[in-house]
PDB file of C-alpha atoms in Angstrom:
ATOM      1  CA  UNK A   1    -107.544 -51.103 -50.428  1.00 42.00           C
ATOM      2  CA  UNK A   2    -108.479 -51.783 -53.929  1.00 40.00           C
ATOM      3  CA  UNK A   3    -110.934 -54.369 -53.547  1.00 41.00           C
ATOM      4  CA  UNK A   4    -113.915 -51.588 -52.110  1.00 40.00           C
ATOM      5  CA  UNK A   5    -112.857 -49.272 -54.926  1.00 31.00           C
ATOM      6  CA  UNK A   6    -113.605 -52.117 -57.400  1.00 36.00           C
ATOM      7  CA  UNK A   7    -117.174 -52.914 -55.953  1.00 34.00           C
ATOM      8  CA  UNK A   8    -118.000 -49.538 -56.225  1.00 32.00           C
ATOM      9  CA  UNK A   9    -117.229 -48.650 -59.260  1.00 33.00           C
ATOM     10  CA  UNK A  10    -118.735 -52.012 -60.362  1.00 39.00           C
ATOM     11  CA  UNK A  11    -122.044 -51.045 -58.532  1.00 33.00           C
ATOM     12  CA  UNK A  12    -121.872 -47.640 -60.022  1.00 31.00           C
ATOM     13  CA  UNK A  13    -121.359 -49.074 -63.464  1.00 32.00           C
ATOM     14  CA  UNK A  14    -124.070 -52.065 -62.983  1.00 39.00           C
ATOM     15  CA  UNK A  15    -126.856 -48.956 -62.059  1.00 33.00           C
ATOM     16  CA  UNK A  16    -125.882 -46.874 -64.950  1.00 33.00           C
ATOM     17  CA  UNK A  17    -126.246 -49.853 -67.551  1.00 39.00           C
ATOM     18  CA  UNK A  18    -129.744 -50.598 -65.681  1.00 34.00           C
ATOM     19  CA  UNK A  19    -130.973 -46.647 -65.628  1.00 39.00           C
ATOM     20  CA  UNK A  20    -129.661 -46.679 -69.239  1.00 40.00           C
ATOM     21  CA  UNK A  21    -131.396 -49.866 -70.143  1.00 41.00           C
ATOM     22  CA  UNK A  22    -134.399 -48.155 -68.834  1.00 41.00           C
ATOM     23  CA  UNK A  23    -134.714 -45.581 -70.637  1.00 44.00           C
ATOM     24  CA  UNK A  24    -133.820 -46.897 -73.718  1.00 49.00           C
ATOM     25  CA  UNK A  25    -137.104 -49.768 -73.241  1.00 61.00           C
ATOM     26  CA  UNK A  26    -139.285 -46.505 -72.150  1.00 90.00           C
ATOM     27  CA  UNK A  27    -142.338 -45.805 -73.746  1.00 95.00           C
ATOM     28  CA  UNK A  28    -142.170 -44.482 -77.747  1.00 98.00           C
ATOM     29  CA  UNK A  29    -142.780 -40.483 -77.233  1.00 98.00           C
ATOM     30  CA  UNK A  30    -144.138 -40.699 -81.116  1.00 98.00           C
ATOM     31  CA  UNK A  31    -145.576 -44.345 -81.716  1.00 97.00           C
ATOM     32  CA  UNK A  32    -147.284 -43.825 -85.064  1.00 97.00           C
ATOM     33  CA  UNK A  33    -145.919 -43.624 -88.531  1.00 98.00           C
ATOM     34  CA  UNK A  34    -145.963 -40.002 -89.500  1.00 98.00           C
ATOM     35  CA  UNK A  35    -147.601 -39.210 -92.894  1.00 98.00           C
ATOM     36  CA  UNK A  36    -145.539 -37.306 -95.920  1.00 98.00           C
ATOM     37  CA  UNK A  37    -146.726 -33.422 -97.547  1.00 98.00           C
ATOM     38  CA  UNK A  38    -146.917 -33.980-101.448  1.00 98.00           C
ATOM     39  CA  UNK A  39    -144.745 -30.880-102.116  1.00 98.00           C
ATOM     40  CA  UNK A  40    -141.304 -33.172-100.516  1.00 98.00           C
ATOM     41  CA  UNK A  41    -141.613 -35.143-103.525  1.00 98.00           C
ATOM     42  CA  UNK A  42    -143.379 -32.543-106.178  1.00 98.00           C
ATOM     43  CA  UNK A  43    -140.296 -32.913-108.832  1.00 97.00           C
ATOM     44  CA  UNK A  44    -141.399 -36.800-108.613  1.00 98.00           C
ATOM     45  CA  UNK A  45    -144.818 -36.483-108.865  1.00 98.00           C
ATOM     46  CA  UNK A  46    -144.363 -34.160-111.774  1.00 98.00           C
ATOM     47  CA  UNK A  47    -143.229 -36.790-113.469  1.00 98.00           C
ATOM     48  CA  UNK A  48    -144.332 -40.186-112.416  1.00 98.00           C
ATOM     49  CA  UNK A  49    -147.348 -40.092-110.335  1.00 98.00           C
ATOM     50  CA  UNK A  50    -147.671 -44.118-109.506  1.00 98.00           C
ATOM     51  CA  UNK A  51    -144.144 -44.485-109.498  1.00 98.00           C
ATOM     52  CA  UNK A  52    -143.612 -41.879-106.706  1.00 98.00           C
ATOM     53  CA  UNK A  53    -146.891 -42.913-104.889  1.00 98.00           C
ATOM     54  CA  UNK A  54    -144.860 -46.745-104.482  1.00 98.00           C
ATOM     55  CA  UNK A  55    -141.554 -45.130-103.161  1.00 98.00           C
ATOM     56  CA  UNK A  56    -143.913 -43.124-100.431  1.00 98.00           C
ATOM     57  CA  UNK A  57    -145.700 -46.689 -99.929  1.00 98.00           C
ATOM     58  CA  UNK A  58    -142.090 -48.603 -99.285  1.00 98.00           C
ATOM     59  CA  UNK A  59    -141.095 -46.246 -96.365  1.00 98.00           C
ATOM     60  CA  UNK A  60    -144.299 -47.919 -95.146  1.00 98.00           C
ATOM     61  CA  UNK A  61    -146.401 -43.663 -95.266  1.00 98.00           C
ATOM     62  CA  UNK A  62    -150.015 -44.090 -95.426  1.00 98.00           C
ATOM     63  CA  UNK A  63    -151.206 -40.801 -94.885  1.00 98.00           C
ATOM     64  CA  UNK A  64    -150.649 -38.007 -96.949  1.00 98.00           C
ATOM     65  CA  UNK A  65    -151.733 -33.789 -97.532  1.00 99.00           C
ATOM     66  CA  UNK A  66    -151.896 -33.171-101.179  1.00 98.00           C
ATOM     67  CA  UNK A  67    -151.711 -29.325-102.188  1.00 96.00           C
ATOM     68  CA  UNK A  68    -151.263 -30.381-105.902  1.00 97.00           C
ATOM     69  CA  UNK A  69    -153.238 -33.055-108.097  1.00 98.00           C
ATOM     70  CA  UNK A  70    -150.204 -32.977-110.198  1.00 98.00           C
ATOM     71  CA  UNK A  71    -152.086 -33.618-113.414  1.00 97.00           C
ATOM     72  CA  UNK A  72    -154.534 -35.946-112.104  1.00 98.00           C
ATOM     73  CA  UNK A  73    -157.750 -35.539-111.975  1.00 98.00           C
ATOM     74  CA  UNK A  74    -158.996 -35.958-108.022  1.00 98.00           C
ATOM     75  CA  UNK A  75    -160.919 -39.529-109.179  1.00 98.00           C
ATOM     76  CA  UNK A  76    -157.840 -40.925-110.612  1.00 98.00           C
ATOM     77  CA  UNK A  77    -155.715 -39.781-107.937  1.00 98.00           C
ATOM     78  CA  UNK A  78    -157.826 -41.233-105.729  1.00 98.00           C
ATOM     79  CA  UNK A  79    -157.861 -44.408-107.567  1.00 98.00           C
ATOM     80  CA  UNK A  80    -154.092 -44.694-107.142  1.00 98.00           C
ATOM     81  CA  UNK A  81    -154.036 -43.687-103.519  1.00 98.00           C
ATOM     82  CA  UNK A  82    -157.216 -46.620-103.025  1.00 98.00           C
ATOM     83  CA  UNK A  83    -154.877 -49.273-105.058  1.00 98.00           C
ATOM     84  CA  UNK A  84    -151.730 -48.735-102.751  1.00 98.00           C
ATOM     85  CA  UNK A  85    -153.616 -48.739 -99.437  1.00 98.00           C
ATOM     86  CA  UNK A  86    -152.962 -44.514 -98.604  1.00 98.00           C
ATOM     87  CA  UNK A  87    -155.507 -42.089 -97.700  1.00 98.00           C
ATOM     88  CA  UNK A  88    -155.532 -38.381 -97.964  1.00 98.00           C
ATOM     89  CA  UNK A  89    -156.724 -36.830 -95.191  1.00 99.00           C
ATOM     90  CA  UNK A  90    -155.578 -32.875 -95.925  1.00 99.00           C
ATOM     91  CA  UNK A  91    -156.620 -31.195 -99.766  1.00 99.00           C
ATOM     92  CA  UNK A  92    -154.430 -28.152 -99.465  1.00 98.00           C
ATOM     93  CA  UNK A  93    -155.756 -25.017-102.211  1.00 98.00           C
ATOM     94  CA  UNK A  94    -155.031 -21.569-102.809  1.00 98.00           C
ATOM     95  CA  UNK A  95    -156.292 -18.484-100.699  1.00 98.00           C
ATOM     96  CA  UNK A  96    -158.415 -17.408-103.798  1.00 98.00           C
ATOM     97  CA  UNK A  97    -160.009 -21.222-104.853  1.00 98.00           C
ATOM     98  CA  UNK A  98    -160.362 -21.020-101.660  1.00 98.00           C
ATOM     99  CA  UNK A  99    -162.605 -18.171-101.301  1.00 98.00           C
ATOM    100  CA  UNK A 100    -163.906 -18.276-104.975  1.00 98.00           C
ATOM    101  CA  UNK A 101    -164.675 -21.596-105.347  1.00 98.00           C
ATOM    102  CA  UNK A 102    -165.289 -23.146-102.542  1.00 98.00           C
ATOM    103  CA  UNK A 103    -167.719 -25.699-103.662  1.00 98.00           C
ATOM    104  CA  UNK A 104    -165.617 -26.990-105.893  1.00 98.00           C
ATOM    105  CA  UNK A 105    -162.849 -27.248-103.387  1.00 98.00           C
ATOM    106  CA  UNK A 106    -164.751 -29.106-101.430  1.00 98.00           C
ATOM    107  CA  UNK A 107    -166.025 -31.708-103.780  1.00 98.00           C
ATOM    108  CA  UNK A 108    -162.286 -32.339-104.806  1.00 98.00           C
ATOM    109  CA  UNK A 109    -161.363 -32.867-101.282  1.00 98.00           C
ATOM    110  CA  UNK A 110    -164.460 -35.280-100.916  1.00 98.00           C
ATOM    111  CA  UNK A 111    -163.479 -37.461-104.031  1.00 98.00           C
ATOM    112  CA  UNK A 112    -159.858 -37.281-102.922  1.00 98.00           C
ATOM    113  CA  UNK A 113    -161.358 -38.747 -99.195  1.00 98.00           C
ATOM    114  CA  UNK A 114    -159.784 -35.558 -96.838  1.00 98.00           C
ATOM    115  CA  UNK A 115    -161.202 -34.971 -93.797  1.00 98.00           C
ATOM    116  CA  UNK A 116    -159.327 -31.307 -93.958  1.00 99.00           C
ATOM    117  CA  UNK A 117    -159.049 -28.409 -96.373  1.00 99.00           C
ATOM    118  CA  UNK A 118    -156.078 -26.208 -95.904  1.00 98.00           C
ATOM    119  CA  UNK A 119    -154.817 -22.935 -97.222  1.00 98.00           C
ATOM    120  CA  UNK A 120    -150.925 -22.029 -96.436  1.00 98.00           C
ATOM    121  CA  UNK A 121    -150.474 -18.506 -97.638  1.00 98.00           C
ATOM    122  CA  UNK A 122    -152.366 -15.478 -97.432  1.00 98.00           C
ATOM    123  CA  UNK A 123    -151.842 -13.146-100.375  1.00 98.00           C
ATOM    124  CA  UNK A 124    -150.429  -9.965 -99.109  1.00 98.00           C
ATOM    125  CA  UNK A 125    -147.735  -7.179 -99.909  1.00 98.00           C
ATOM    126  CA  UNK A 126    -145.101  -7.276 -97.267  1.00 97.00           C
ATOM    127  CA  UNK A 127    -145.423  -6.705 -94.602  1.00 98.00           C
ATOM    128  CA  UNK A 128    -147.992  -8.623 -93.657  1.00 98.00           C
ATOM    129  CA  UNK A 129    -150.235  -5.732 -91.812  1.00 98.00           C
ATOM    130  CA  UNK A 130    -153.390  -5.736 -90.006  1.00 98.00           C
ATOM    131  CA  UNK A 131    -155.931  -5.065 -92.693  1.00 98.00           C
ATOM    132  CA  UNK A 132    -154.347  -8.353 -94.432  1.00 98.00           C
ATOM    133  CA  UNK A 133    -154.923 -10.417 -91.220  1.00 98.00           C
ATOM    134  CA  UNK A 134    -158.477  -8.869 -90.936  1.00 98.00           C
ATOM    135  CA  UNK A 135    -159.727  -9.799 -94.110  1.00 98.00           C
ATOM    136  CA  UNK A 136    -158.272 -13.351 -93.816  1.00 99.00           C
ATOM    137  CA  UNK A 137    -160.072 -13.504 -90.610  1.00 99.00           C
ATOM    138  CA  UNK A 138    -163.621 -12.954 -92.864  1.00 98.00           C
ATOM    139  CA  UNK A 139    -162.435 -14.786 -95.710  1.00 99.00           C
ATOM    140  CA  UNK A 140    -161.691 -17.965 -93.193  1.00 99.00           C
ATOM    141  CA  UNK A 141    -164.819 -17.779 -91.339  1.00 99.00           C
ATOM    142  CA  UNK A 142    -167.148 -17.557 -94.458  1.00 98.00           C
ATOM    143  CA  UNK A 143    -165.317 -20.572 -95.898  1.00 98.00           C
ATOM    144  CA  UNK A 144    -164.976 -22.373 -93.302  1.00 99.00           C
ATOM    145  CA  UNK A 145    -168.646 -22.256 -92.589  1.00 98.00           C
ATOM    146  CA  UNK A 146    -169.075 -23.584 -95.984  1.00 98.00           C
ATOM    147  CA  UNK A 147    -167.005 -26.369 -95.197  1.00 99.00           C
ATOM    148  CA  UNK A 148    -168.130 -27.380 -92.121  1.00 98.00           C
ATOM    149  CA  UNK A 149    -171.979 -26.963 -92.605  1.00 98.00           C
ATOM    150  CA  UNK A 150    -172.530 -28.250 -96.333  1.00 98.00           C
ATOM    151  CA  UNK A 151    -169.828 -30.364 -96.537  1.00 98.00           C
ATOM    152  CA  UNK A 152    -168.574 -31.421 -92.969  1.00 98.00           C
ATOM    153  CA  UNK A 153    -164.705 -30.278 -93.338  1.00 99.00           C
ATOM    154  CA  UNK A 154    -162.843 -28.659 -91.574  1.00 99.00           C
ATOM    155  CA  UNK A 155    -160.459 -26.047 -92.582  1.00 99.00           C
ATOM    156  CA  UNK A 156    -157.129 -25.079 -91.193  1.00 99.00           C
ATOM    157  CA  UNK A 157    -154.696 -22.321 -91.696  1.00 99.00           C
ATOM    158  CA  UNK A 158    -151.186 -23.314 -92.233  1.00 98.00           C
ATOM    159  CA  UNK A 159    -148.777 -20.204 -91.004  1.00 98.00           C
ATOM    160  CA  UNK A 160    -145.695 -19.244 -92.929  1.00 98.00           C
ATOM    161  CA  UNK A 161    -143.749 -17.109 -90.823  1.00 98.00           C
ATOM    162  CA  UNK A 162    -145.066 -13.821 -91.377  1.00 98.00           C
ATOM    163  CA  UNK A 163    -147.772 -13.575 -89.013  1.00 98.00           C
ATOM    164  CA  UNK A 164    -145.865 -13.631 -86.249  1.00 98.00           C
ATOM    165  CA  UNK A 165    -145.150  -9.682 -86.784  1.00 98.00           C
ATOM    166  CA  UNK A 166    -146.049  -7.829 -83.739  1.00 98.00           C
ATOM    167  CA  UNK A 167    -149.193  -7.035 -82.504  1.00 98.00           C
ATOM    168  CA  UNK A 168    -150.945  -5.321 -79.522  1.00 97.00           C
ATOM    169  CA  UNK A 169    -149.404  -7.190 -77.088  1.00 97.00           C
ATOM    170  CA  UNK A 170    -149.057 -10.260 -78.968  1.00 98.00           C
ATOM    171  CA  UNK A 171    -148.597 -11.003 -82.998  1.00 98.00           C
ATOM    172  CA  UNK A 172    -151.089 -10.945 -85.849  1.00 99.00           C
ATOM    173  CA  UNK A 173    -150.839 -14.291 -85.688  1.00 99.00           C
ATOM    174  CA  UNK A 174    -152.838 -14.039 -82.305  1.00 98.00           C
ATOM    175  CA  UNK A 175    -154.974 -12.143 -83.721  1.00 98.00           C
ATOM    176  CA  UNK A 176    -155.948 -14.431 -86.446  1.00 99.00           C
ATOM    177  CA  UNK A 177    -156.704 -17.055 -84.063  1.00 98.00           C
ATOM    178  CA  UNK A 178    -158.774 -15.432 -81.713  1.00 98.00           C
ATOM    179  CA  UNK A 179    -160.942 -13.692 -84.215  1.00 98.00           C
ATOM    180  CA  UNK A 180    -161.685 -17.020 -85.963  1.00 99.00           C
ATOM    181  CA  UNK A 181    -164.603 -19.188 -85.256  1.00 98.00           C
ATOM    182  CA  UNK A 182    -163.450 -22.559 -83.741  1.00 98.00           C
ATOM    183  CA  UNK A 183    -166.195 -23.987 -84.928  1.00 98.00           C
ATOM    184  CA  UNK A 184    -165.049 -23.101 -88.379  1.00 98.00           C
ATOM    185  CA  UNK A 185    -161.657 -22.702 -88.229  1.00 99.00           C
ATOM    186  CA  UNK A 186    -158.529 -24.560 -87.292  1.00 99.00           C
ATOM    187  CA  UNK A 187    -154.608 -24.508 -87.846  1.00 99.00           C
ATOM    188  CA  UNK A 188    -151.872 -26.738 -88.927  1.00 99.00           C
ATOM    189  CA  UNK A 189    -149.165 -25.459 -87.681  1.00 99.00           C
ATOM    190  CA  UNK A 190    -145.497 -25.521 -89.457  1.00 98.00           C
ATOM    191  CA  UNK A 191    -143.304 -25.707 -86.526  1.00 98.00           C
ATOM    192  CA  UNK A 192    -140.549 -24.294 -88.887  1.00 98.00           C
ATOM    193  CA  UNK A 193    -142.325 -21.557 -89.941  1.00 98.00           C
ATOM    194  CA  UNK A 194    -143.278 -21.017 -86.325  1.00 98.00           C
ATOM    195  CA  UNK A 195    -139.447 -21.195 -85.019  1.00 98.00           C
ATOM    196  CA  UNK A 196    -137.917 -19.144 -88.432  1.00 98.00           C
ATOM    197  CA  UNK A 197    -139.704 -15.667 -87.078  1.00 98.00           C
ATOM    198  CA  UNK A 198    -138.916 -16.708 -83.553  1.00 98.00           C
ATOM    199  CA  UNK A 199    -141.716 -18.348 -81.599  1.00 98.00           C
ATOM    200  CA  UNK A 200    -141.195 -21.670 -79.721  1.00 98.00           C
ATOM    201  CA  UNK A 201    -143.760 -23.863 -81.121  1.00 98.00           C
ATOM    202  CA  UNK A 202    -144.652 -25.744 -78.017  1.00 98.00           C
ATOM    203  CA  UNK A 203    -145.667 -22.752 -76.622  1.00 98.00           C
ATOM    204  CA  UNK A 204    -147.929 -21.971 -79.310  1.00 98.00           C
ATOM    205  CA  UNK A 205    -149.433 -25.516 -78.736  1.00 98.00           C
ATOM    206  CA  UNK A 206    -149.710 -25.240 -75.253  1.00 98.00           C
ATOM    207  CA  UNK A 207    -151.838 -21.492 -75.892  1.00 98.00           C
ATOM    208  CA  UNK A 208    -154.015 -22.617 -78.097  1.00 98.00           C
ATOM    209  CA  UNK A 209    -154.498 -26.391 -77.546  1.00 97.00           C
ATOM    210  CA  UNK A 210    -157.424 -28.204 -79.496  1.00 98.00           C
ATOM    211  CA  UNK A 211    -157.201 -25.176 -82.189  1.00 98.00           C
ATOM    212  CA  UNK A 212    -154.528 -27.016 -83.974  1.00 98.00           C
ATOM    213  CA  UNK A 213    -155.493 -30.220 -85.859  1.00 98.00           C
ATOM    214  CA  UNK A 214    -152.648 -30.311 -88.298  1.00 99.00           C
ATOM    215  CA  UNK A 215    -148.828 -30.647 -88.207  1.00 98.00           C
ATOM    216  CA  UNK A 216    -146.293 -30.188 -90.716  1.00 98.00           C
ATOM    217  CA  UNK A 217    -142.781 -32.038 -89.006  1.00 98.00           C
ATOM    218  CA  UNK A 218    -139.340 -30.031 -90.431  1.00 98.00           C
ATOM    219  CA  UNK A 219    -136.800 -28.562 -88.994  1.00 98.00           C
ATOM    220  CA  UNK A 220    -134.271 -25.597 -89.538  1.00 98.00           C
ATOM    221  CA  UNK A 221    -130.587 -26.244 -90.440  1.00 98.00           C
ATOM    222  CA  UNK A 222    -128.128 -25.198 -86.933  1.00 98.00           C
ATOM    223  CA  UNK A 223    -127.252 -21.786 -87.446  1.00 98.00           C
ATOM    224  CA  UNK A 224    -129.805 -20.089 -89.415  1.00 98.00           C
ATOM    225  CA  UNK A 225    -131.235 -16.577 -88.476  1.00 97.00           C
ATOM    226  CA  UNK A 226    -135.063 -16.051 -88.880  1.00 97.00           C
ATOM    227  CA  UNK A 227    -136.920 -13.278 -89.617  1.00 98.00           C
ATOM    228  CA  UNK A 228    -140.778 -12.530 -90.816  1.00 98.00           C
ATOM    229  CA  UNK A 229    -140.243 -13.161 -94.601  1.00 97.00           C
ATOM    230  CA  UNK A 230    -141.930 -16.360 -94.322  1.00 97.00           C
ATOM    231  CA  UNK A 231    -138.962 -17.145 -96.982  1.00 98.00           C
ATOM    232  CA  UNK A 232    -135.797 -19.261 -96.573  1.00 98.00           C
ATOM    233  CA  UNK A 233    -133.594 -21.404 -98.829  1.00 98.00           C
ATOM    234  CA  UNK A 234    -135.291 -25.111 -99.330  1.00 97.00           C
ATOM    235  CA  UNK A 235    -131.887 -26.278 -98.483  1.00 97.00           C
ATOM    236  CA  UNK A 236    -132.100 -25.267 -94.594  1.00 98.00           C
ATOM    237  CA  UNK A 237    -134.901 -28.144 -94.543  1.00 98.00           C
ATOM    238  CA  UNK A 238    -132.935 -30.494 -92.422  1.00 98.00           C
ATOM    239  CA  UNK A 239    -134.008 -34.047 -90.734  1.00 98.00           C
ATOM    240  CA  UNK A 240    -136.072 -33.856 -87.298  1.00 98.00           C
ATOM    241  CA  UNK A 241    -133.317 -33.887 -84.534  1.00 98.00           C
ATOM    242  CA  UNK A 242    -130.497 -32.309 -86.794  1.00 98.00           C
ATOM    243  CA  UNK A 243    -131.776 -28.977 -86.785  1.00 98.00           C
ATOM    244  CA  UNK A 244    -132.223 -26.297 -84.117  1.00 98.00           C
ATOM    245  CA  UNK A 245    -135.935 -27.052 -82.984  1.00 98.00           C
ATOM    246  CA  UNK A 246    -137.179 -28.729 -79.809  1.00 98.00           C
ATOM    247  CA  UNK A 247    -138.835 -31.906 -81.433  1.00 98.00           C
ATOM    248  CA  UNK A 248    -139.425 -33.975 -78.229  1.00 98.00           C
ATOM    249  CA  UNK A 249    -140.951 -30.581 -76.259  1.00 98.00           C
ATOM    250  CA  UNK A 250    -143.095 -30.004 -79.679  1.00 98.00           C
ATOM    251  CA  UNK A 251    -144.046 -33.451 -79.775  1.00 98.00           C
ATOM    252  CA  UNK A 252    -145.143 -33.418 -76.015  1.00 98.00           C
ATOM    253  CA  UNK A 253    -146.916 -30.512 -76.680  1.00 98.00           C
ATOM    254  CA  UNK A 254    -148.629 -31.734 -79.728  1.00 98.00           C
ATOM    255  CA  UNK A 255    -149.992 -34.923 -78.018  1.00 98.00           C
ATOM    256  CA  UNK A 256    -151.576 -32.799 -75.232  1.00 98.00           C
ATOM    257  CA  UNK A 257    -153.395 -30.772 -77.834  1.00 98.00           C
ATOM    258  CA  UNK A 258    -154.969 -33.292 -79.441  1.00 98.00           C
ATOM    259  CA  UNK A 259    -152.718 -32.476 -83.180  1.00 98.00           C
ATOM    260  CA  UNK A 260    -154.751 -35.367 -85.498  1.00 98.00           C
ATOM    261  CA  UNK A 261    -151.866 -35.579 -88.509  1.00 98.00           C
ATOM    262  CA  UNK A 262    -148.659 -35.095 -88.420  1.00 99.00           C
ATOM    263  CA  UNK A 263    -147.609 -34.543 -91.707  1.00 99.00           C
ATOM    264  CA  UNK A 264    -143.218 -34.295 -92.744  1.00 98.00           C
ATOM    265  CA  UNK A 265    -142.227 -32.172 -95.301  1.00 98.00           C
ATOM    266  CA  UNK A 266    -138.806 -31.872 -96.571  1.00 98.00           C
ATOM    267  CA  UNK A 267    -137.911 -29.100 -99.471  1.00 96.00           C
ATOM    268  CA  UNK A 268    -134.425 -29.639 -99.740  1.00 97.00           C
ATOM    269  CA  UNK A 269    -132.990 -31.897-102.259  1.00 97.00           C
ATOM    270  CA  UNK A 270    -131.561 -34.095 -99.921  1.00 97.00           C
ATOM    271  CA  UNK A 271    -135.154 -35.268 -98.917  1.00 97.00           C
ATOM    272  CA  UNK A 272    -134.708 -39.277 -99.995  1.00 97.00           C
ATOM    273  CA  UNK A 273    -132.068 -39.562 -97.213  1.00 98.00           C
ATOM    274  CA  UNK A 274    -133.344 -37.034 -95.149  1.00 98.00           C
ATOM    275  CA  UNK A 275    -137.224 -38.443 -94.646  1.00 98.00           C
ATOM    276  CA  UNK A 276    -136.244 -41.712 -93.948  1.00 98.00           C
ATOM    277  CA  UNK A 277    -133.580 -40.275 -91.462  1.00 98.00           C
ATOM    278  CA  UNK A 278    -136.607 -38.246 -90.147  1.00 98.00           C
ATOM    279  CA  UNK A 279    -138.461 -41.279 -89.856  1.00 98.00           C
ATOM    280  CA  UNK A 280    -135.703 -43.075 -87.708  1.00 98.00           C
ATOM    281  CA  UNK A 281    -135.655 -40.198 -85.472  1.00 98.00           C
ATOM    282  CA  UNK A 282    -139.347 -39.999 -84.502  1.00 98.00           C
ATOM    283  CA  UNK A 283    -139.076 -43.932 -83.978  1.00 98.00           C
ATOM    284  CA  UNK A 284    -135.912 -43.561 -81.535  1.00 98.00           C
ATOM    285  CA  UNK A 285    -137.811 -41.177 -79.374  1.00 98.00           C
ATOM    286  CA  UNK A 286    -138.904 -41.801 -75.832  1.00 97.00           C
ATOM    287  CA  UNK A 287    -141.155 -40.257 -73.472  1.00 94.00           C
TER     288      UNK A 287
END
């Protein structure tokens, strides 16, 4: 009576190391390496800017978004970046460099060899209310225009939470998107700051599609309530898969969008273990 037990459960055993085998050899859901936001290592860079260019280098990044020239002029930095084999593909700048000097913003990004100029906050006195959104809306398409006309970049908005407060019947942070020019304006979207004020940010990929170009990979430490702040503690930064976001859905998403960089950025001061972690992570996926 034993003997039929033991071939079935040895058949049931032999198929679940095969279906397991399987999907462990599937297809990589995130194949490239991801590139690395300046800002995870700004203490670093303060200091050393070679030095902390090499340790990016070693965990084998070769793209980066720089939001600071930390000292360097945009020639030198690019000399460094040249030397070590990275490229910057994002310049990131103020709201008001952005709007007041937007020549010279883009002849820094040129030197520094972007592709993409990108502005992360929009100055405001909270909340963040329509009239803010409205003028963004001009300030973005005039720029943009600049950009993309005289200098052939493109410029994306990075969101930081807070304009996801209601709106009609969606958010202001509809309402920035649809009253851009696509020809002139794009988004990199922050899926933490799209999660923190509660939004699923696959489903923000999956609305607007080819209208985001940029990605900034973090997640948000288990446990942490959101609101529309756009403010939390650097230290709820956590590595991709430890937190409470969706990565494989976002990733998924991303990929059908068309999302050009994917950028990580890690505040917390755990970020030398956490990136690499990070890094692993991404790798381990399958579709």
């Amino acid at each position: 009576m034993k003997k039929p037990y033991c071939f079935i459960s040895s058949l049931i055993l032999s198929l679940v190391c095969v279906a397991s085998a399987f999907c462990q050899s599937g297809k990589p859901l995130f194949p490239q390496t991801p590139g690395l936001v300046s800002y995870t290592h700004r203490e670093s860079f303060e200091k050393d800017v070679p030095a902390t260019l090499d340790t990016i280098k070693a965990l084998g990044i070769t793209d980066m978004e720089f939001s600071n020239l930390f000292g360097k002029s945009p020639e030198s930095l690019r000399q460094l970046l040249d030397e070590r084999g990275i490229a910057c593909t994002s310049f990131g700048v103020g709201y008001d460099e952005l709007v007041n000097n937007t020549e010279e913003v883009a002849r820094k990004a040129k030197v520094l060899g972007a592709s993409f100029v990108r502005v992360a906050w929009i100055p405001h006195k909270a909340p963040f209310k329509l009239e803010d959104a409205q003028k963004a809306v001009a300030d973005f398409n005039r720029a943009g225009k600049v950009l993309k006309e005289e200098h052939g970049l493109t410029f994306c908005y990075h969101n930081h939470g807070y304009e996801f407060a209601p709106y009609g019947n969606g958010t202001l942070f509809d309402y920035l998107v649809l009253n851009t020019n696509p020809e002139y304006v794009s988004f990199e979207l922050d899926i933490l700051w799209a999660f923190h004020p509660g939004q699923d940010p696959a489903q923000l990929l999956k609305k607007y599609g080819e209208r985001f170009k940029l990605m900034h990979l973090k997640d948000l430490r288990k446990g942490v309530k959101g609101d529309l702040t756009g403010s939390t503690s650097t230290e709820n930064d956590v590595a991709l898969g430890t937190g409470q976001i969706n990565i494989p859905a976002v990733l998924k998403a991303a990929k059908k969008a068309g999302v050009q960089h994917y950028y990580i950025e890690d505040e917390s001061k755990l970020k030398s273990v956490q990136v690499p972690q990070t890094m692993a992570y991404l790798k381990s996926l399958k579709e």
